[in-house]
XYZ file of C-alpha atoms in Angstrom:
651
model
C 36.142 -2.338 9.121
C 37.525 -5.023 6.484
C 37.205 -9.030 7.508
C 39.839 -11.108 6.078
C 39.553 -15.220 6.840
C 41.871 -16.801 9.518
C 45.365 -18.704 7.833
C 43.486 -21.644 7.862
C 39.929 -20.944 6.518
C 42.058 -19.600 3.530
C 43.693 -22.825 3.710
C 40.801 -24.779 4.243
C 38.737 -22.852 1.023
C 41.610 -22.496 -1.407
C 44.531 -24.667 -0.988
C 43.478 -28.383 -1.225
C 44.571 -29.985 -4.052
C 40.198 -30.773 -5.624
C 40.117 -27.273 -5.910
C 43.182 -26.907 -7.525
C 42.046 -29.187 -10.200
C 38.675 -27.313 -10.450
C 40.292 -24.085 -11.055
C 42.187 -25.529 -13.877
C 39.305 -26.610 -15.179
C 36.472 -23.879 -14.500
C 38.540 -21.016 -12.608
C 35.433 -18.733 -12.566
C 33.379 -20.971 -11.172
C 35.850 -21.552 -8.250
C 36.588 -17.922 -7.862
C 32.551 -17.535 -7.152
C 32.416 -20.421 -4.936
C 35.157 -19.120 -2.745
C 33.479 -15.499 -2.596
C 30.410 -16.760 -1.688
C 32.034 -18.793 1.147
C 34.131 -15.728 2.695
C 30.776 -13.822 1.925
C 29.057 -16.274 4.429
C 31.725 -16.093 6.936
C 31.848 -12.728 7.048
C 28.281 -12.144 7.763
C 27.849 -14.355 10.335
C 30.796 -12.660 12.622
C 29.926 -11.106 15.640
C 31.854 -8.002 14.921
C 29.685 -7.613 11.656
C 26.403 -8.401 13.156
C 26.927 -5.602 15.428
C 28.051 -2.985 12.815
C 25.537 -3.815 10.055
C 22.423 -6.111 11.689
C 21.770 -9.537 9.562
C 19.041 -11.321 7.470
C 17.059 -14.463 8.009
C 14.172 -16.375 5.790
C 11.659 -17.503 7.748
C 10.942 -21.401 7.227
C 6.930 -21.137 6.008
C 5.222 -24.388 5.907
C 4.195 -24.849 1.863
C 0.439 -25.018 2.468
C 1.122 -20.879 3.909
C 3.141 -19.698 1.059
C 1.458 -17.349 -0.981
C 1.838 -14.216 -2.904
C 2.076 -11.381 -0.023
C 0.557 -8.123 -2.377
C -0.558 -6.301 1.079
C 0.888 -6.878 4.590
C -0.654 -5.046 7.715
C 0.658 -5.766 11.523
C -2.653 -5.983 14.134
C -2.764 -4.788 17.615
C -2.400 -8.406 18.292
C 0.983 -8.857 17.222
C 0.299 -10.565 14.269
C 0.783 -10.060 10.618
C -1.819 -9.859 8.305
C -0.603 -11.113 4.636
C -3.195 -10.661 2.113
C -2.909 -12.031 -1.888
C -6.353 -12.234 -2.937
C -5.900 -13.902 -6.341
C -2.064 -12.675 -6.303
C -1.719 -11.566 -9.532
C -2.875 -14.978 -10.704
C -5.314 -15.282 -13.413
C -5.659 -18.519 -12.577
C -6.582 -18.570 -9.633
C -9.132 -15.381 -10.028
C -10.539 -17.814 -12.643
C -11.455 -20.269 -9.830
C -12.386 -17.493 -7.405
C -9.781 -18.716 -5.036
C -8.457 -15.819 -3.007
C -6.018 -15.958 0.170
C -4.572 -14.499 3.525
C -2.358 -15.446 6.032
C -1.889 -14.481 9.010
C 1.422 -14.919 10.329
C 2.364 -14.674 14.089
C 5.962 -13.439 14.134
C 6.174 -14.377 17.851
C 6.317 -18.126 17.101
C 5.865 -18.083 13.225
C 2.910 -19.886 13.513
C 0.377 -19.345 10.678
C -3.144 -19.474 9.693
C -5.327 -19.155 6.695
C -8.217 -17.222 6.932
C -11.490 -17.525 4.346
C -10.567 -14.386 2.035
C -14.814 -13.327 0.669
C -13.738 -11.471 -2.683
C -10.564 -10.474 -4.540
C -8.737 -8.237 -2.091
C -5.931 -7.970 -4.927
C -4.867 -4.659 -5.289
C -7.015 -3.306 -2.835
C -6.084 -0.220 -0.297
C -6.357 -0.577 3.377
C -6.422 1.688 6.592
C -5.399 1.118 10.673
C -9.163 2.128 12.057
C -9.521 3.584 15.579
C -10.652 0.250 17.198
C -7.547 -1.676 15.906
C -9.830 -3.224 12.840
C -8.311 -3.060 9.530
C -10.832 -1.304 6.813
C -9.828 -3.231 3.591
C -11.451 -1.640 0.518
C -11.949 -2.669 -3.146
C -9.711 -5.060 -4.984
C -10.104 -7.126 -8.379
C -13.278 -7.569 -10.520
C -11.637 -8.794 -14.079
C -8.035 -8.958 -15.127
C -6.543 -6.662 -17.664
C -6.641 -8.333 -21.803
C -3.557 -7.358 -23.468
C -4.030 -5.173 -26.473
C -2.912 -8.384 -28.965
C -4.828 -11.120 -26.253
C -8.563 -8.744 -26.779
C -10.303 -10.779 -29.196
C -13.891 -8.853 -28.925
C -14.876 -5.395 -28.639
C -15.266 -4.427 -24.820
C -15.878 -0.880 -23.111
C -18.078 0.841 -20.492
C -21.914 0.535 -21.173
C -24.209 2.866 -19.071
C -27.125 1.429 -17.931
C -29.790 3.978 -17.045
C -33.453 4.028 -15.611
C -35.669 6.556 -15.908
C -38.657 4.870 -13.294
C -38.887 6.702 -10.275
C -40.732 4.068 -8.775
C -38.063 0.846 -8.577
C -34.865 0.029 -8.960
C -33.688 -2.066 -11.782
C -30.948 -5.323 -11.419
C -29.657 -6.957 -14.490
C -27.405 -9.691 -13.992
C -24.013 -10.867 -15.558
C -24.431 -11.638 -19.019
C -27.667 -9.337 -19.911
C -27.568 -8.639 -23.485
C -27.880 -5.129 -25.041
C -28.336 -4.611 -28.968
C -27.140 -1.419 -30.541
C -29.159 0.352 -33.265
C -26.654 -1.062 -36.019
C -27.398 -4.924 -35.281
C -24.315 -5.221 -32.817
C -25.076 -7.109 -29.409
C -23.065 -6.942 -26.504
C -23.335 -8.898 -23.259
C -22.684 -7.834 -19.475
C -19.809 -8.975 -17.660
C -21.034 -8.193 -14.253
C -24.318 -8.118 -12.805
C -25.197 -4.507 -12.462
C -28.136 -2.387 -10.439
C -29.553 0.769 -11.409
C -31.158 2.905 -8.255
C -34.691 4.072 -9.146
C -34.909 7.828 -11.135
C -35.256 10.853 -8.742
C -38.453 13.072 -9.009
C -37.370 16.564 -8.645
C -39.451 19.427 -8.894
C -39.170 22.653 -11.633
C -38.879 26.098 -9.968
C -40.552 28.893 -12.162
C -40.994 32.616 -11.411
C -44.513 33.810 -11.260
C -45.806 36.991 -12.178
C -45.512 38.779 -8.541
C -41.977 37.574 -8.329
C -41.908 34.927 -6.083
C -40.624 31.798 -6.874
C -43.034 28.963 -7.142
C -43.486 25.042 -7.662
C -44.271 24.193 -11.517
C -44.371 20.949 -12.273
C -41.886 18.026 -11.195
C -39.491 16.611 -13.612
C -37.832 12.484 -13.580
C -33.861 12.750 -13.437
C -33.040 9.178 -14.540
C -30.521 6.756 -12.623
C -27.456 5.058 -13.756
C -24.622 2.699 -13.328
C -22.124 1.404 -15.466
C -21.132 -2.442 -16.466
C -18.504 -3.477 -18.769
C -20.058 -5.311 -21.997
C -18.426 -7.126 -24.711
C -19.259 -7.944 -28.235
C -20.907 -11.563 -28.646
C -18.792 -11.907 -31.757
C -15.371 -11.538 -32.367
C -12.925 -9.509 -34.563
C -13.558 -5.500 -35.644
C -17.073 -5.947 -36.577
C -17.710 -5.566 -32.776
C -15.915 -1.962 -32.325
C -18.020 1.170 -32.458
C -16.698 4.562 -32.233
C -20.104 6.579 -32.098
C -21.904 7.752 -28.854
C -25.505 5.405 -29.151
C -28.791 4.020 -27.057
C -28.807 0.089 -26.467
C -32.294 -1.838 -26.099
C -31.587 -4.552 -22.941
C -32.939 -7.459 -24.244
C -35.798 -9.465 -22.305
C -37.351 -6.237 -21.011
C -41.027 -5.638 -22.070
C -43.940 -2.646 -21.653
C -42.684 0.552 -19.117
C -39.336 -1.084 -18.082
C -38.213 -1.692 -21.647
C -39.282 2.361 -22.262
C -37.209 3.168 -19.071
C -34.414 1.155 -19.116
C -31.744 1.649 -21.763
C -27.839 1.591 -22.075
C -25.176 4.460 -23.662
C -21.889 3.701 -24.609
C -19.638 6.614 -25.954
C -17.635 4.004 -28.108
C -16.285 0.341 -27.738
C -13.161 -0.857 -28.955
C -10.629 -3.479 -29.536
C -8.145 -1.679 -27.188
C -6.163 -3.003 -24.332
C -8.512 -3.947 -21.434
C -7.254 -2.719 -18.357
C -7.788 -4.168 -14.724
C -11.688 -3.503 -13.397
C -12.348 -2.651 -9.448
C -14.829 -3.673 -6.883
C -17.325 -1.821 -4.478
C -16.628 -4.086 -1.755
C -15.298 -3.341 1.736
C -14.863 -5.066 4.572
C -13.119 -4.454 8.078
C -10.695 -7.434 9.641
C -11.320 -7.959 13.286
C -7.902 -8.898 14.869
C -9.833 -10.282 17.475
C -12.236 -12.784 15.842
C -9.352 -13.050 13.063
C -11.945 -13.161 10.396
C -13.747 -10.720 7.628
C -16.546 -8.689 8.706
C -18.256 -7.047 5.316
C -19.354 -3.364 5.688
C -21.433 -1.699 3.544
C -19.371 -1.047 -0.571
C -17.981 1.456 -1.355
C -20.296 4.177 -4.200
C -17.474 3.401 -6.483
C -15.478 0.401 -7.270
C -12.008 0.844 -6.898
C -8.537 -0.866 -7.704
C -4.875 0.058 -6.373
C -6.365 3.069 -4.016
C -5.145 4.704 -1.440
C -7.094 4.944 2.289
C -6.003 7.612 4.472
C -6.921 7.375 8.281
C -8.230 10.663 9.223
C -7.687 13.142 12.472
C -11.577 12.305 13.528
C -10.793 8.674 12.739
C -12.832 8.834 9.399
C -11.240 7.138 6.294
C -10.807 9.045 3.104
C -10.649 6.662 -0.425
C -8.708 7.989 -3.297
C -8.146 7.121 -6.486
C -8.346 3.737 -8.326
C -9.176 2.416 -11.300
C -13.285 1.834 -11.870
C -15.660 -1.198 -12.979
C -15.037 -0.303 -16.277
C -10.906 -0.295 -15.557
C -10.871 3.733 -16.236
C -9.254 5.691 -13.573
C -11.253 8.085 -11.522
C -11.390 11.562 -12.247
C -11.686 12.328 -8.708
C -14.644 10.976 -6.892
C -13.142 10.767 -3.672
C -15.536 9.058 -0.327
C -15.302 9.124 3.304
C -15.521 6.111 5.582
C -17.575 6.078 8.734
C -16.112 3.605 11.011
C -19.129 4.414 13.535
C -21.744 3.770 10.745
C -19.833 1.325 8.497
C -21.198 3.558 5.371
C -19.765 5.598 2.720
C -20.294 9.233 1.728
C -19.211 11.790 -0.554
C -15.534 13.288 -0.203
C -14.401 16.482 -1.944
C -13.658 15.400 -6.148
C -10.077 15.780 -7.111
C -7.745 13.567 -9.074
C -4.928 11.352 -8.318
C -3.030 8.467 -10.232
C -3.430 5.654 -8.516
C -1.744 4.684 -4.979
C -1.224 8.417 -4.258
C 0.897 9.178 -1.652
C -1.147 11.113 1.030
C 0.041 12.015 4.256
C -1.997 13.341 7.069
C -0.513 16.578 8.701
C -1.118 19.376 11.346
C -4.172 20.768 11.119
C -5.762 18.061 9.009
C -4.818 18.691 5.824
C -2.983 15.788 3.509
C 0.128 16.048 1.824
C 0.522 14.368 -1.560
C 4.599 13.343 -2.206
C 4.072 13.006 -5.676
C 4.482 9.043 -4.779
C 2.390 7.006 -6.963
C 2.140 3.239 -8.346
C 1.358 3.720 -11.877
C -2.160 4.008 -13.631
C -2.728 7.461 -14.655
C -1.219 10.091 -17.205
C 2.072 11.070 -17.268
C 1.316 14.709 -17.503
C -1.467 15.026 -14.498
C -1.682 14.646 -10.917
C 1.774 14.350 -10.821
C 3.136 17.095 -8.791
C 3.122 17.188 -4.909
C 1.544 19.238 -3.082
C -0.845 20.177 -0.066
C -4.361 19.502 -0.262
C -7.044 20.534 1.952
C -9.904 19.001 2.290
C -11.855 21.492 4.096
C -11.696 23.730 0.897
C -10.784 21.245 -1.667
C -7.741 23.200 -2.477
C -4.496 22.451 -3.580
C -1.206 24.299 -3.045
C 1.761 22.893 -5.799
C 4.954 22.864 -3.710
C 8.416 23.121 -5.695
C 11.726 22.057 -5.777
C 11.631 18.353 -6.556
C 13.878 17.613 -9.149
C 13.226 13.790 -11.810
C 9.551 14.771 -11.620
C 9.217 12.262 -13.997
C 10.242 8.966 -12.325
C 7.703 9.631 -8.684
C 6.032 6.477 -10.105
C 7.066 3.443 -7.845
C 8.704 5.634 -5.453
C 9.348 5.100 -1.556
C 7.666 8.412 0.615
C 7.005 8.851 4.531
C 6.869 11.163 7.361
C 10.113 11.507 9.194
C 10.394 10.579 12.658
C 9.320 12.536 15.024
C 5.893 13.602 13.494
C 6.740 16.762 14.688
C 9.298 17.646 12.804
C 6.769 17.967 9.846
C 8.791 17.090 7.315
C 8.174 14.100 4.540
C 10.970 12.033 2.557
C 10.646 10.888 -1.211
C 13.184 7.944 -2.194
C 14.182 7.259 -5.399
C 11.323 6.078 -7.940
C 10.711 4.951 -12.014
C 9.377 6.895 -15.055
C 5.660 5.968 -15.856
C 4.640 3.077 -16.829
C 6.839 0.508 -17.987
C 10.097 3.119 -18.573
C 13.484 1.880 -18.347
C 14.216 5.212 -16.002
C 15.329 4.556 -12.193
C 16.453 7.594 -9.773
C 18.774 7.931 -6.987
C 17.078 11.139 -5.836
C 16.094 11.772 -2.314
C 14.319 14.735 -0.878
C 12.693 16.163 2.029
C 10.415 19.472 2.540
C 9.536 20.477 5.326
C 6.125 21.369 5.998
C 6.610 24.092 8.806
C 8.288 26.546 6.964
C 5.581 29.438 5.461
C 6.762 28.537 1.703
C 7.555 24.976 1.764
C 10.050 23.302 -0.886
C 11.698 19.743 -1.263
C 15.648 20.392 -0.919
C 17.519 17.466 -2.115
C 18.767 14.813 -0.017
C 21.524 12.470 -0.162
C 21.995 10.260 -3.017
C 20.809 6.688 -2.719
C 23.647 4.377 -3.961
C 21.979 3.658 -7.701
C 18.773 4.422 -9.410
C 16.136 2.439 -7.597
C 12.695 1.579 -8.209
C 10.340 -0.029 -5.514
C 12.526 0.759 -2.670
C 11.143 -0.020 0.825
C 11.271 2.283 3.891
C 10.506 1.647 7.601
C 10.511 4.099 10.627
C 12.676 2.521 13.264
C 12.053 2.819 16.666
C 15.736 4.624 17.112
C 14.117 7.358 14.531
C 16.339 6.286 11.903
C 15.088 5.235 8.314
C 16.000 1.811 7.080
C 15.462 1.101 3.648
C 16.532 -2.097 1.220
C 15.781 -4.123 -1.822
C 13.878 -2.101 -5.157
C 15.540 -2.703 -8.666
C 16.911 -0.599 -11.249
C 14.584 -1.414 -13.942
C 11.144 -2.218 -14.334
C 9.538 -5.240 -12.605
C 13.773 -6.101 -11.838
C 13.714 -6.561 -15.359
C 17.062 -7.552 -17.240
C 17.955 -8.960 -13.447
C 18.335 -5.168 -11.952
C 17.255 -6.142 -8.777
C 19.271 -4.408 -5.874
C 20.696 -6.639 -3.467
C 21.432 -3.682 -0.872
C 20.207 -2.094 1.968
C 20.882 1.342 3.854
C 19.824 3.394 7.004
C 18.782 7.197 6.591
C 19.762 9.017 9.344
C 17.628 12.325 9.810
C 20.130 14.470 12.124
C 23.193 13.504 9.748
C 21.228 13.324 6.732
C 23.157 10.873 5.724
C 23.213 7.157 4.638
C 25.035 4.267 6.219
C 25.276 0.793 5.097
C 23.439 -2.242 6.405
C 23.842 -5.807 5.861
C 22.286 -7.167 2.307
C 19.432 -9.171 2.067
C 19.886 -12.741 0.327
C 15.957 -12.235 -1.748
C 15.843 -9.311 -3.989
C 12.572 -7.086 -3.775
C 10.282 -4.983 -6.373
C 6.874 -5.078 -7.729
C 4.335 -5.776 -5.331
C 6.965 -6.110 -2.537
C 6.367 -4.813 1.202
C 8.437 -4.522 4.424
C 7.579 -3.387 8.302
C 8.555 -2.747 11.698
C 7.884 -5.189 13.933
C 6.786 -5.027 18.084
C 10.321 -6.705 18.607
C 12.270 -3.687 16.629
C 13.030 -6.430 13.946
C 11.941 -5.461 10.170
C 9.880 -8.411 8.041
C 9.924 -8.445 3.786
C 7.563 -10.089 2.145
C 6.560 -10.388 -1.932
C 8.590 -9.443 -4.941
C 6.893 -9.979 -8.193
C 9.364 -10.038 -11.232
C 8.445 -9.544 -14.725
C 11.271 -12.116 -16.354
C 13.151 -14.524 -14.469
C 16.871 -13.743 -16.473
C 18.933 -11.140 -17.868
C 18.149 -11.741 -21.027
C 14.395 -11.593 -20.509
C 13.306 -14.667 -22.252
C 11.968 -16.109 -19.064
C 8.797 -15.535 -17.190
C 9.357 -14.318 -13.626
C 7.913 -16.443 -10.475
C 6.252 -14.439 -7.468
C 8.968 -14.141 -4.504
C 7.050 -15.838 -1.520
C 9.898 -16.028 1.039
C 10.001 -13.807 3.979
C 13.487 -12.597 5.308
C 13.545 -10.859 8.541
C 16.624 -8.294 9.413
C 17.872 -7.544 12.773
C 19.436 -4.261 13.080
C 22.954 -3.846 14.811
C 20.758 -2.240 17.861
C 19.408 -5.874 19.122
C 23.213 -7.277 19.031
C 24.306 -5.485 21.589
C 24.330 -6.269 25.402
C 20.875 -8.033 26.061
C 21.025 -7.219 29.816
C 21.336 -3.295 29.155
C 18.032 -3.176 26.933
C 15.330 -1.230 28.293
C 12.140 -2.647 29.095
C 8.560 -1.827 30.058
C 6.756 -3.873 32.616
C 3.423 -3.876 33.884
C 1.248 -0.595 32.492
C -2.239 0.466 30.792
C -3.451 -0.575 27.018
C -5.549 2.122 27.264
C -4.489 5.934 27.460
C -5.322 7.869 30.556
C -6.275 11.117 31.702
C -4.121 13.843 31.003
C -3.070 11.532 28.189
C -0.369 9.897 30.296
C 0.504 6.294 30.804
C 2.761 4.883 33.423
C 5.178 1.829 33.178
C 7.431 -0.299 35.338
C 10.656 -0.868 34.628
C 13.372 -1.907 36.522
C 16.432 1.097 35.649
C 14.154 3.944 34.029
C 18.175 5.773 34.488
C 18.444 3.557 31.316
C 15.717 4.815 28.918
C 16.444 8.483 27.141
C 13.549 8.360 24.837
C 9.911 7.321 23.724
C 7.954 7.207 20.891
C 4.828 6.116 20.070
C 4.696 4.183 16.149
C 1.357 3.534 14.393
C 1.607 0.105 13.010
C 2.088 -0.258 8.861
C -0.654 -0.737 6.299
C 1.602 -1.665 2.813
C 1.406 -2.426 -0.576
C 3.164 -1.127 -3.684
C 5.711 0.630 -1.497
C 2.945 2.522 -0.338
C 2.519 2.470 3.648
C 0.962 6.152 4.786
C -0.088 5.135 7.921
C 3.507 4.106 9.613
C 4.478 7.819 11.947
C 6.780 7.836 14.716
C 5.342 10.542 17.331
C 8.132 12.012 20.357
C 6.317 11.665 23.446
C 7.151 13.296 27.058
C 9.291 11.470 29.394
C 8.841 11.591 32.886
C 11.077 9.073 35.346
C 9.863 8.042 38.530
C 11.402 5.403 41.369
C 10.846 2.103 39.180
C 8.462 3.361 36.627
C 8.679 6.484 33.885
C 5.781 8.113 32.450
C 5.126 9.097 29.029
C 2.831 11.600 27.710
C 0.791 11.493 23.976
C 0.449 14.893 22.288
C -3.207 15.642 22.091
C -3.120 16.795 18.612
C -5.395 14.262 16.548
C -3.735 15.081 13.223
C -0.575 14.191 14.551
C -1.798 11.473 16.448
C -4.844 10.000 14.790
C -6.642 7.476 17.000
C -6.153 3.717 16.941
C -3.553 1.455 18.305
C 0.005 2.314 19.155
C 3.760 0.741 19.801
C 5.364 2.238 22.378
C 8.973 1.943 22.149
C 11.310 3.362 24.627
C 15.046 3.558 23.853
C 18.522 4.079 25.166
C 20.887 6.733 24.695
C 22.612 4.262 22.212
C 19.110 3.950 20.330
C 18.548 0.636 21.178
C 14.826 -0.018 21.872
C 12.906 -1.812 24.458
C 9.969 -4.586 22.581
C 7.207 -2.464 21.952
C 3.616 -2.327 24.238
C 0.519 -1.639 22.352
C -1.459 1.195 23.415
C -4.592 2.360 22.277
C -5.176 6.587 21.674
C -8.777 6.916 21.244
């Protein structure tokens, strides 16, 4: 449906006799003036607001505005909004690192003490409504043409089995040549292992021989002491550690296959730590056994957490050492080793195994770990599916699991080439995971090449998606001022209104308990078209309401009084006051985000049972489709508009 302005708004905006004299004098200017006002009317009618929702910024006090890299909603309602440094060198420099959390029920905020550099971490919905946030930031990347010594990875080993061996940040090591290179981190080196020789003797059986020392080691970054070339080193040698005398200086020793004056790429941390909603503070846990930047955590069918990917604490990317976290323990252990660029796309299915979209955010190889596919864990196998087409731009891509869960099948939206690659697609797919040789078929066009898009399951089990750019980092001013619904049955698009703040880079958006949808970051390279100006981190927040909450207020459904906690049988009973109303119910985990990366959001069908005043829903018991932790429970009208959502915990 077109809107056209009344007689006398077109009166009022074009005929008074100022603006004639302006459009003699700057016509364009005039023309854009009057657009934008008609644009502004037209939005804010009724009759619109019900077709196509609308968009508001929320007002955030100055002393809250930061640089939203990862955004998480709590079983409490609230939004988590973490930045760590926020992709400020700056303020890494001064170790100042932040989070916010934001209460979207009264946009009220808070700052909360933020222990290390959660920039660029991954994080993970644990089954006790605690967030598991793991790794982040240990050095900023040094531009090829900004690295003015020699740096690489040094490996420090130790051959005593009887003690472990710490050398702090700025230990110096001195190569056979002459060359001395100091430690940018401290580092500590576990004692050797003592492991004992099997022989054969002479009547065949085996026997003990002797024992053997299998040294220890851990890796540090070191750069040259002196600048220029004189620093680099392209052969594999031994390093003395200065300052060590007797046994430890014959047991301790550093290798480094070569160190150059190449670029100097971002470095990870060990740390991990779980936020309690409750307490609204950061609880450490014990690190992670590698240090890790832009990963991916997985929440598990046993509740387990599974860490992929990253880039190290020498800023190489894994090749695959994959851990599990024990939310019982707090520790870390060994997962099965295979590779992924960094901020995979895994999904957890059916019977436990993960699918990998082909999603990613960027670090890695062009020509591996690219290709989607189904990986099991169990075996450490993984089955290639087919059928995706621009398997070149996945980077910066949107993926998720289609509402319901049951359906089994998973969406990829648009996406970039690698790396910094002028290359945007308007590809969708789907593949569904049921079928006994699963395939991505294509799916309807989005309206232009996007990068960076942003998804969100909505509660009426359509897909709403908005913002991304065309280019790079919205480079060259490509970012998309549009936004769009998926609908599954259809498989089709339809239009929705278009946010005001464009989105890319280190943007994020999610459901909220209310059925509204929140936006946060946007982090663009250059600040024009013509790219001669630095960029600024987006730190407004637009909210959009979707056309479902404009309709009649008295005919949404709504849950009264009922359990937090799910009860035998797996059921859970509500009042309401016309359960003749509500047609459906689903239960939605809450989001986890960052780099258009959320695999945690899943909207699950449940049973519906009506009763005099009250309806009953029933949770699948499956724990790969319903992995435990806390819930939204929406119900929803045979219109699809949705009741605010109770939380509900699925242990």
């Amino acid at each position: 449906m077109d809107y056209r302005p009344t007689k006398k708004f077109k009166k009022t905006l074009l005929g008074s006799g100022a603006v004639v004299v302006l459009a003699g004098l700057n016509a364009p200017a005039v023309l854009s003036f009057a657009e934008e006002k008609y644009h502004a009317y037209k939005i804010a009618q009724p009759a619109y607001k019900a077709r196509y929702g609308s968009w508001h910024t929320v007002d955030i006090p100055k002393e809250y505005r930061t640089n939203a890299i990862h955004a998480a909603l709590l079983h409490t309602g609230k939004v988590l909004i973490i930045a760590g440094s926020g992709n400020d060198q700056k303020k890494f420099d001064e170790g100042s690192f932040d989070t916010v959390l934001w209460n979207p029920a009264d946009d009220s905020f808070k700052l909360v003490p933020t222990p290390e550099d959660f920039f660029c971490a991954g994080h993970s919905q644990l089954p006790d409504g605690r967030l598991l946030v793991a790794g982040g930031t240990a050095r900023y990347e040094v531009l090829g043409d900004k690295v003015m010594r020699a740096g690489g990875g040094m490996r420090v080993k130790n051959e005593s089995p009887d003690k472990p061996m710490t050398f702090k940040k700025g230990t110096r090591f001195h190569s056979p040549s002459g060359g001395t290179y100091v430690s940018k981190f401290d580092v500590t080196v576990p004692k050797a292992k003592r492991e004992s020789e099997i022989t054969y003797a002479k009547n065949g059986r085996m026997m003990p021989w002797r024992t053997k020392v299998v040294a220890a080691e851990a890796r540090v970054f070191v750069e040259a002491v002196k600048e220029g070339l004189q620093g680099v080193t392209k052969k594999a040698a031994q390093y003395e550690i200065e300052g060590l005398k007797g046994d430890d200086a014959a047991n301790a020793y550093g290798i480094a296959q070569e160190i150059t004056m190449e670029k100097q790429d971002f470095q990870g941390i060990k740390a991990a730590y779980e936020f309690d909603p409750r307490a609204e503070k950061y609880v450490p846990v014990d690190p992670m056994k590698e240090a890790r930047w832009y990963p991916t955590l997985v929440t598990l069918q046993d509740g387990k957490v599974l860490a992929v990917s990253g880039l190290d604490d020498v800023g190489a990317i894994l090749p695959g050492d994959n851990e599990y976290y024990n939310p019982r323990t707090k520790k870390w252990s060994k997962a099965p080793f295979r590779y992924f660029p960094t901020y995979p796309a895994l999904f957890l299915t059916k019977g436990g195994k993960l699918f990998y979209s082909g999603s990613n955010a960027g670090y890695g190889p062009a020509e591996k770990g690219r290709l989607p596919g189904i990986w099991d864990l169990a075996t450490n196998t993984f089955k290639k599916v087919g059928g995706l087409t621009d398997l070149d731009q996945t980077e910066t891509s949107a993926s998720l699991v289609l509402p319901p869960a049951q359906d089994q099948r998973v969406m990829i939206l648009g996406g970039g080439g690698v790396g910094e690659s002028d290359k945007a697609t308007g590809r969708t797919a789907i593949i569904d995971l049921k079928e006994d040789s699963p395939a991505f078929r294509d799916g309807p066009q989005l309206p232009q090449g996007t990068r960076y898009l942003n998804s969100v399951i909505m509660p009426d089990d359509s897909v709403f998606t908005s913002g991304g750019s065309s280019d790079y980092r919205g480079r060259g001013a490509s970012n998309i001022l549009k936004a769009q619904f998926y609908d599954p049955k259809r498989n089709e698009f339809r239009a929705a209104a278009e946010p005001r703040v464009g989105r890319n880079y280190h943007s994020e958006a999610l459901l909220l308990p209310d059925g509204r949808v929140v936006t946060f970051g946007s982090d663009s390279l250059f600040g024009d078209k013509s790219n001669t100006k630095l960029g600024k981190f987006e730190q407004r927040m637009e909210i959009y309401t979707p056309p479902y909450l404009y309709r009649d207020k008295s005919l949404r459904p709504a849950l009264g009084q009922g359990p937090r906690e799910l009860g035998p049988q797996n059921r859970a009973t509500y009042k309401t006051a016309h359960p003749e109303r509500i047609a459906r119910a689903r239960l939605m985990r809450p989001s986890a985000v960052t780099h258009n990366t959320d695999v945690e959001q899943r909207s699950i069908e449940l049973a519906l049972t009506k009763g005099k005043g009250e309806v009953t829903v029933e949770v699948p018991g499956d724990k790969s489709l319903v992995p435990p932790g806390w819930y939204m429970l929406f119900v929803t009208d045979v219109e699809g508009t949705p009741s605010e959502a109770k939380w509900l915990h699925v242990e």
